[in-house]
XYZ file of C-alpha atoms in Angstrom:
569
model
C 102.725 96.798 356.156
C 104.289 99.313 353.713
C 105.585 96.352 351.579
C 102.126 94.818 351.372
C 100.665 98.149 350.301
C 103.368 98.592 347.603
C 102.754 95.003 346.345
C 98.989 95.611 346.177
C 99.555 98.953 344.354
C 101.878 97.214 341.814
C 99.397 94.400 341.205
C 96.519 96.909 340.663
C 98.710 98.860 338.179
C 99.395 95.599 336.274
C 95.688 94.827 336.155
C 94.962 98.286 334.921
C 97.562 98.004 332.194
C 96.229 94.625 331.073
C 92.685 95.973 331.135
C 93.752 98.919 329.015
C 95.523 96.586 326.560
C 92.486 94.283 326.391
C 90.019 97.060 325.663
C 92.403 98.620 323.146
C 92.645 95.303 321.379
C 88.857 94.917 321.391
C 88.430 98.448 319.994
C 90.820 97.540 317.094
C 89.628 94.006 316.422
C 85.914 94.521 316.786
C 85.431 96.889 313.765
C 87.705 94.587 311.688
C 85.612 91.468 312.610
C 82.388 93.386 311.940
C 83.696 94.503 308.567
C 84.770 90.925 307.674
C 81.446 89.549 308.735
C 79.552 92.099 306.682
C 81.723 91.543 303.627
C 81.224 87.742 303.999
C 77.459 88.236 304.242
C 77.458 90.617 301.246
C 79.505 88.218 299.122
C 77.155 85.329 300.052
C 74.174 87.595 299.181
C 75.718 88.559 295.828
C 76.265 84.785 294.995
C 72.669 84.033 295.750
C 71.474 87.040 293.696
C 73.675 86.151 290.720
C 72.321 82.555 290.950
C 68.736 83.834 290.768
C 69.662 86.207 287.911
C 71.235 83.360 286.003
C 68.222 81.113 286.319
C 65.550 83.755 285.707
C 63.725 84.538 282.423
C 63.850 88.232 283.425
C 66.856 90.349 282.499
C 67.542 91.441 286.096
C 70.022 94.153 287.023
C 70.770 95.170 290.660
C 70.949 98.810 291.760
C 71.862 100.358 295.085
C 69.617 103.328 294.459
C 66.653 103.755 292.091
C 66.511 106.986 290.163
C 62.841 107.626 290.948
C 60.427 106.637 293.717
C 59.928 102.846 293.368
C 57.734 100.191 294.915
C 58.193 96.445 294.988
C 55.845 94.769 292.528
C 55.432 91.776 294.904
C 55.066 93.231 298.470
C 54.181 96.783 297.350
C 56.609 98.303 299.880
C 58.623 101.345 299.048
C 62.184 100.438 298.107
C 65.450 102.366 297.605
C 67.448 99.502 296.290
C 66.727 96.234 294.583
C 66.493 94.665 291.147
C 64.814 95.846 287.985
C 64.210 93.980 284.705
C 65.715 95.651 281.629
C 62.999 94.175 279.384
C 59.644 94.537 281.125
C 60.494 97.185 283.752
C 59.627 95.095 286.894
C 61.035 96.470 290.137
C 61.350 94.239 293.214
C 63.158 94.133 296.540
C 65.977 91.761 297.059
C 63.855 89.413 299.256
C 61.091 89.227 296.673
C 63.234 88.160 293.637
C 62.217 84.473 293.671
C 58.480 85.347 294.108
C 58.686 87.797 291.256
C 60.061 85.094 289.005
C 57.111 82.856 289.825
C 54.360 85.483 289.595
C 55.312 87.623 286.615
C 56.187 86.805 283.034
C 58.742 88.870 281.200
C 58.396 90.145 277.630
C 58.026 87.179 275.321
C 60.238 87.685 272.241
C 58.232 84.991 270.452
C 54.686 83.891 271.104
C 54.034 80.384 272.222
C 52.768 78.377 269.313
C 49.424 76.666 269.579
C 49.536 75.221 266.046
C 48.092 78.248 264.212
C 49.324 81.555 262.795
C 48.802 84.719 264.770
C 48.336 88.335 263.590
C 47.753 90.000 266.924
C 48.355 89.671 270.648
C 46.781 91.106 273.875
C 48.312 93.846 276.168
C 50.888 92.689 278.713
C 50.151 94.726 281.836
C 52.585 95.377 284.702
C 51.337 97.131 287.796
C 53.173 100.092 289.407
C 56.224 102.238 288.817
C 54.710 103.810 285.682
C 56.848 106.498 283.861
C 56.633 110.051 285.261
C 54.149 112.308 283.479
C 52.327 109.436 281.797
C 48.587 109.717 281.116
C 45.793 107.189 281.425
C 44.585 105.926 278.032
C 40.988 105.921 279.363
C 40.490 109.190 281.262
C 43.568 111.090 279.950
C 44.580 112.108 283.500
C 48.094 111.688 284.854
C 49.069 108.268 286.235
C 51.384 107.323 289.068
C 50.538 110.369 291.343
C 49.901 108.418 294.469
C 52.728 107.387 296.755
C 52.104 103.652 296.554
C 52.156 100.793 294.067
C 49.420 101.804 291.649
C 48.248 101.970 288.035
C 49.196 99.702 285.130
C 51.571 99.958 282.086
C 51.675 97.738 278.948
C 55.201 96.555 278.308
C 54.674 96.688 274.545
C 52.647 99.770 273.674
C 53.780 101.640 276.879
C 50.143 102.807 277.411
C 49.215 103.392 281.072
C 45.862 103.126 282.899
C 44.607 103.894 286.397
C 43.689 101.102 288.724
C 40.086 102.374 288.787
C 39.989 102.686 284.923
C 41.284 99.153 284.396
C 38.434 97.024 282.985
C 38.281 93.327 282.129
C 37.998 94.174 278.392
C 41.386 95.941 278.508
C 43.115 92.791 279.781
C 42.136 90.969 276.596
C 42.154 93.878 274.186
C 44.510 93.645 271.219
C 47.810 95.518 271.696
C 48.655 97.998 268.897
C 52.388 98.393 270.016
C 51.901 102.092 270.336
C 54.034 104.870 268.946
C 56.771 102.511 267.651
C 54.632 99.891 266.119
C 56.478 100.382 262.692
C 59.857 99.615 264.417
C 58.997 96.729 266.717
C 59.305 93.113 265.573
C 56.087 91.549 266.993
C 56.430 88.220 268.791
C 53.705 86.703 266.666
C 55.764 87.505 263.565
C 58.729 85.597 264.909
C 56.609 82.623 265.997
C 55.109 82.418 262.477
C 58.517 82.597 260.881
C 59.799 79.922 263.186
C 57.003 77.640 262.205
C 57.591 78.324 258.469
C 61.285 77.428 258.915
C 60.333 74.191 260.465
C 58.038 73.462 257.463
C 60.984 74.481 255.211
C 59.060 77.429 253.753
C 60.855 80.668 252.978
C 58.158 82.971 251.570
C 58.266 85.267 254.580
C 56.755 88.143 252.621
C 53.289 86.662 253.186
C 53.638 87.452 256.883
C 54.665 91.009 256.468
C 51.153 92.496 255.896
C 50.199 91.434 259.463
C 52.778 94.009 260.716
C 51.411 96.958 258.729
C 52.318 98.565 255.378
C 54.720 101.101 256.854
C 56.660 98.520 258.893
C 60.448 99.261 259.013
C 61.839 97.086 261.849
C 64.973 98.453 263.498
C 67.881 96.484 264.927
C 69.880 98.241 267.770
C 73.592 97.387 268.011
C 75.259 99.019 271.056
C 78.887 99.015 271.963
C 79.040 99.234 275.780
C 82.788 100.036 275.668
C 82.541 103.149 273.491
C 83.421 106.650 274.695
C 81.416 107.704 277.782
C 80.158 104.134 278.694
C 76.477 104.955 278.128
C 75.897 101.783 276.103
C 74.768 99.703 279.057
C 72.075 102.194 279.999
C 70.876 102.558 276.404
C 70.576 98.755 276.028
C 68.008 98.689 278.820
C 65.989 101.660 277.518
C 65.771 100.190 274.009
C 64.752 96.694 275.391
C 61.905 98.437 277.265
C 60.522 100.186 274.131
C 61.304 97.357 271.530
C 61.313 93.603 271.336
C 64.527 92.520 273.326
C 65.408 90.187 270.433
C 66.226 93.197 268.214
C 68.640 94.767 270.742
C 72.164 93.542 270.761
C 75.332 94.128 272.933
C 78.286 94.111 270.594
C 80.594 93.146 273.447
C 78.733 89.798 273.630
C 77.411 89.327 270.047
C 79.442 90.182 266.926
C 77.612 92.293 264.270
C 78.037 89.544 261.712
C 75.891 87.278 263.836
C 73.381 89.980 264.934
C 72.742 91.164 261.322
C 71.579 87.663 260.390
C 68.214 88.696 261.879
C 67.844 90.836 258.709
C 67.387 87.681 256.719
C 64.133 86.980 258.532
C 62.720 90.445 257.903
C 61.295 92.199 254.806
C 63.750 93.000 252.008
C 65.135 96.565 251.869
C 63.086 97.617 254.878
C 65.341 97.075 257.918
C 67.074 99.951 259.647
C 70.067 99.465 261.963
C 70.887 101.891 264.783
C 74.596 101.702 265.767
C 75.280 103.058 269.254
C 79.031 103.725 269.379
C 81.911 105.624 267.855
C 83.077 105.725 264.323
C 85.181 102.602 264.828
C 81.966 100.687 265.886
C 80.187 102.000 262.753
C 83.079 100.696 260.575
C 82.844 97.329 262.291
C 79.128 97.050 261.397
C 79.647 98.186 257.839
C 82.302 95.549 257.415
C 79.808 92.995 258.610
C 77.313 94.297 256.059
C 79.948 93.902 253.322
C 80.250 90.222 254.365
C 76.486 89.887 253.820
C 77.034 91.027 250.255
C 79.747 88.388 249.798
C 77.252 85.745 251.028
C 74.707 86.824 248.417
C 72.393 88.543 250.888
C 72.263 91.879 249.033
C 68.442 92.158 249.182
C 68.627 92.066 253.056
C 71.127 94.901 253.376
C 69.917 97.391 256.004
C 70.281 101.206 256.177
C 72.456 102.434 259.068
C 71.741 105.269 261.508
C 74.233 106.361 264.225
C 73.923 107.330 267.887
C 77.394 108.810 268.591
C 78.961 107.505 271.799
C 82.658 107.766 270.712
C 85.286 110.491 271.055
C 85.494 111.997 267.500
C 82.202 110.985 265.898
C 83.078 112.632 262.654
C 80.980 110.308 260.517
C 77.992 110.796 262.763
C 78.463 114.548 262.516
C 78.624 114.401 258.719
C 75.350 112.441 258.524
C 73.485 114.805 260.859
C 73.356 112.627 263.948
C 75.535 115.024 266.102
C 79.041 115.218 267.539
C 78.237 113.189 270.716
C 75.384 111.798 272.855
C 75.312 112.249 276.631
C 71.708 111.410 277.421
C 70.362 114.822 276.645
C 67.840 113.432 274.105
C 65.177 110.911 275.202
C 65.395 107.415 273.634
C 61.867 107.892 272.295
C 63.017 110.906 270.263
C 65.984 108.963 268.951
C 63.736 106.198 267.585
C 61.437 108.862 266.088
C 64.462 110.315 264.285
C 65.416 106.850 262.924
C 61.903 106.516 261.511
C 61.986 109.967 259.813
C 65.588 109.772 258.473
C 66.277 109.766 254.731
C 68.448 107.156 252.926
C 71.853 108.248 251.554
C 74.930 106.582 250.157
C 78.477 106.696 251.635
C 81.621 105.869 249.700
C 83.870 103.292 251.174
C 87.514 103.038 250.135
C 90.191 100.352 250.029
C 93.570 101.404 251.584
C 96.421 99.080 250.555
C 99.793 99.472 252.258
C 102.658 97.655 250.496
C 105.954 97.476 252.380
C 109.255 97.984 250.643
C 112.566 96.054 251.160
C 110.838 92.683 251.445
C 110.932 91.755 247.715
C 107.075 91.669 247.835
C 107.107 88.476 249.854
C 104.894 90.002 252.555
C 101.194 90.455 251.887
C 100.129 94.034 251.730
C 98.078 95.346 254.620
C 94.530 96.268 253.516
C 92.112 98.568 255.403
C 88.627 99.909 254.653
C 88.220 103.646 255.008
C 85.047 105.441 255.766
C 86.285 108.792 257.145
C 89.936 109.682 256.376
C 93.527 108.474 256.001
C 96.409 110.654 257.224
C 100.150 110.695 257.700
C 101.773 113.261 260.003
C 100.946 115.112 263.244
C 97.315 114.053 263.673
C 98.276 110.384 263.144
C 101.056 110.857 265.653
C 98.540 112.221 268.253
C 96.245 109.258 267.625
C 99.227 106.846 267.996
C 100.336 108.339 271.366
C 96.747 108.382 272.589
C 96.190 104.661 271.744
C 99.447 103.629 273.364
C 98.552 105.544 276.582
C 94.928 104.094 276.557
C 96.312 100.525 276.235
C 98.474 101.023 279.328
C 95.704 102.499 281.514
C 92.275 101.885 279.848
C 90.414 102.765 283.057
C 91.347 106.423 282.784
C 89.746 106.829 279.366
C 86.137 106.460 280.266
C 85.154 110.059 279.560
C 84.899 111.931 276.240
C 86.330 115.113 277.964
C 89.361 113.246 279.299
C 90.020 111.721 275.835
C 89.953 115.081 274.146
C 92.226 116.591 276.872
C 94.783 113.833 276.231
C 94.638 114.596 272.488
C 95.157 118.273 273.223
C 98.241 117.492 275.402
C 99.917 115.403 272.697
C 99.061 118.127 270.058
C 100.692 120.772 272.251
C 103.765 118.589 272.680
C 104.072 118.075 268.894
C 103.954 121.821 268.355
C 107.279 122.043 270.307
C 108.969 118.818 269.102
C 107.783 118.728 265.455
C 108.494 115.064 264.891
C 106.969 115.002 261.371
C 108.709 117.960 259.828
C 109.976 117.865 256.191
C 107.341 115.385 255.206
C 107.418 116.737 251.698
C 110.981 115.428 251.320
C 110.104 111.969 252.494
C 106.950 111.275 250.371
C 105.647 111.452 246.869
C 101.953 112.052 246.167
C 99.978 111.011 242.968
C 96.377 112.035 242.324
C 94.769 110.015 239.573
C 98.281 109.131 238.239
C 99.531 112.735 238.200
C 102.336 113.545 240.509
C 101.747 116.611 242.782
C 104.591 119.007 243.780
C 104.349 119.328 247.532
C 105.125 122.524 249.468
C 106.805 122.446 252.864
C 104.361 120.204 254.894
C 104.257 118.095 258.090
C 101.053 116.183 257.258
C 98.848 114.952 254.459
C 95.141 114.073 255.044
C 92.880 112.287 252.567
C 89.231 113.004 253.267
C 85.996 111.137 252.369
C 83.665 113.019 254.692
C 83.019 116.619 255.555
C 84.198 116.492 259.176
C 87.683 115.734 260.623
C 89.393 115.966 264.026
C 86.238 115.907 266.214
C 84.039 118.420 264.417
C 86.283 120.459 262.068
C 85.270 121.011 258.421
C 88.815 120.721 257.176
C 88.267 121.028 253.431
C 86.258 124.231 253.847
C 88.705 125.849 256.314
C 87.793 129.515 256.947
C 85.306 129.461 254.106
C 86.621 132.810 252.809
C 87.852 131.510 249.448
C 86.358 129.377 246.711
C 86.912 125.593 246.828
C 85.522 122.599 244.930
C 82.406 121.055 246.412
C 83.058 117.911 248.499
C 80.525 115.109 249.011
C 80.726 111.713 250.689
C 78.911 109.932 247.830
C 80.588 111.348 244.674
C 83.428 108.801 244.383
C 86.006 111.614 244.964
C 88.550 112.064 247.726
C 89.739 115.437 249.051
C 93.521 115.732 249.726
C 94.856 118.462 251.956
C 98.174 119.293 253.613
C 98.908 120.891 257.004
C 102.025 122.666 258.240
C 101.976 121.064 261.684
C 99.931 120.645 264.877
C 99.559 124.417 265.423
C 98.252 124.766 261.851
C 95.650 122.028 262.558
C 94.544 123.945 265.692
C 94.171 127.199 263.658
C 91.976 125.410 261.073
C 89.791 123.948 263.833
C 89.023 127.447 265.184
C 88.689 128.882 261.643
C 91.826 131.014 261.830
C 93.525 129.394 258.794
C 92.873 127.389 255.623
C 94.331 123.967 254.754
C 96.672 123.485 251.883
C 94.270 122.034 249.297
C 96.218 119.628 247.122
C 93.250 118.441 245.010
C 90.473 115.888 244.480
C 90.875 112.448 242.995
C 89.334 109.068 242.327
C 92.652 107.312 243.219
C 95.328 108.395 245.590
C 98.854 107.025 245.683
C 101.361 107.969 248.358
C 105.037 106.717 248.443
C 106.961 106.906 251.700
C 110.532 106.870 250.538
C 112.462 106.778 253.833
C 112.164 106.744 257.621
C 109.249 105.636 259.761
C 106.161 107.821 260.016
C 102.839 107.673 261.915
C 99.734 106.812 259.816
C 96.094 106.245 260.608
C 92.896 105.024 258.904
C 89.682 106.190 260.668
C 91.461 106.696 263.964
C 93.292 103.397 264.023
C 97.045 104.432 263.980
C 100.335 102.606 263.481
C 103.944 103.393 262.846
C 104.899 102.654 259.175
C 108.244 102.216 257.419
C 108.957 102.883 253.719
C 105.886 101.799 251.711
C 103.420 102.603 248.987
C 99.816 103.489 250.014
C 97.158 103.152 247.367
C 93.566 104.254 247.983
C 90.889 103.205 245.595
C 87.070 103.059 245.628
C 85.584 99.824 247.149
C 81.869 100.055 247.532
C 78.894 102.110 248.781
C 77.219 101.833 252.178
C 73.514 102.571 252.712
C 73.258 105.137 255.481
C 70.485 107.247 257.045
C 70.735 111.031 257.129
C 69.099 112.981 259.949
C 68.191 116.532 259.028
C 68.445 117.918 262.566
C 69.427 121.357 263.921
C 72.216 122.756 261.764
C 74.843 125.476 262.312
C 75.166 128.295 259.760
C 78.256 126.504 258.215
C 76.338 123.246 257.734
C 73.281 125.020 256.322
C 75.417 126.888 253.788
C 77.241 123.688 252.813
C 73.955 121.837 252.290
C 72.551 124.726 250.213
C 75.627 124.618 248.060
C 75.302 120.871 247.559
C 71.611 121.241 246.716
C 72.411 124.043 244.224
C 75.062 121.830 242.484
C 72.627 118.982 242.493
C 69.950 121.164 240.776
C 72.518 122.295 238.152
C 73.469 118.658 237.462
C 69.816 117.745 236.976
C 69.303 120.652 234.585
C 72.408 119.572 232.587
C 71.072 116.073 232.345
């Protein structure tokens, strides 16, 4: 009897152990299986969405959370996530994507030809999700105040109108293209040009009067990989306000190809807005130089800058600021481009000829817009670029980039890798040899700013110095005693060693390998001869925005010198 009880107790304990093991296994496997099933469903959904995006005429982008209260343009339901069109602004839920493609047309970059020329087009109305604080063009009251899909917006002129104010006449009324009519390339202009090209006619000037006498079309070139990665967002905002055909992503379309649009537009009227760092601006200016080589001088555009890079010294010099982080609305940026004044920028040829190769190697040739340097600042740039190439994902923030520069600058203060530079190089300005004091670096400047916002040539501003301009055909040459001296100059605690101004600069590196850079592009260079000569001028746009006291005094000095020159003439 006791044996039977012990056997039954043992069997029940075994069952209990197996039951515990089973439920433990279920508790572990079930979340894993659910996770795998959800990820499989999500991947299938993403494949379907990508397929719809690829076939659609809309420029769809998916978001997990809209930045403002949004309603599906198809089912009119409130949605937190879904797709939006970067061109016309449509917002739809995931399940309504196919219906939206069938029901709604996107912005037409070119009007459908019916055999005749066009000089106008009607409004293109989209219902719902109007911008915050927009007003009705009829009653002047605020639109979009009701918590539902309501009110209309024209995708071209950006005018809004209440549901109750919408009349049949508005649906066929001629669109004026709104505030930025002078910057937009109208679809009817492109359709007319396309028809003229088919007929082998090139007198495009006859079409220009249809677009207004103050028409100055703008082309937007954005580098989505620059600095703080804001390029992607800006592309969408510009496509909403302009014709999508005049907005280019430089990671997909090279500037040489994008700028060919200028040849279809009025001569000497096109403006280009470059969204990127100084390197991106140099890339675009090189493409403009290629237009000159092709004999397209009369189509050369004027260039404005929206600074997205790390240093942005050229942008700062031309009044566009030291960096953009979304603090200024895109509408204000376009207004600034319209109001900006034309100005010239010197561009320089930097030729580096290596020694010890009996002149068998071709010299390296660079184009300089900002500055050339040899010494500690070039060493910081070289270390920064080497670090960024190893781990590019870490360098997505302007603050992180500047922190890394600061780290390498502090390191060089202790190590002093570039000391005794004056014993390793010879410097000639306009053919005259310069006796060098004890230096660690030499910087050749074309523009007023250097090192992310420092007015290097002016220094502390407590002593007289020759006036420096970026359009006078002269270079400013300065020396620095090291990284710590550079830091002192940046906070206005020291002056640079001003070596002089010249039309031609020649620098001979006699021995050892030294870091060099041209416009932030660094390399390690052995014994060589560096010759800097004037190459050409670039047509830029200058924005007279808010100025610091230093900038205002500098501008007043330039104006004073300009007035004296005019009087002498």
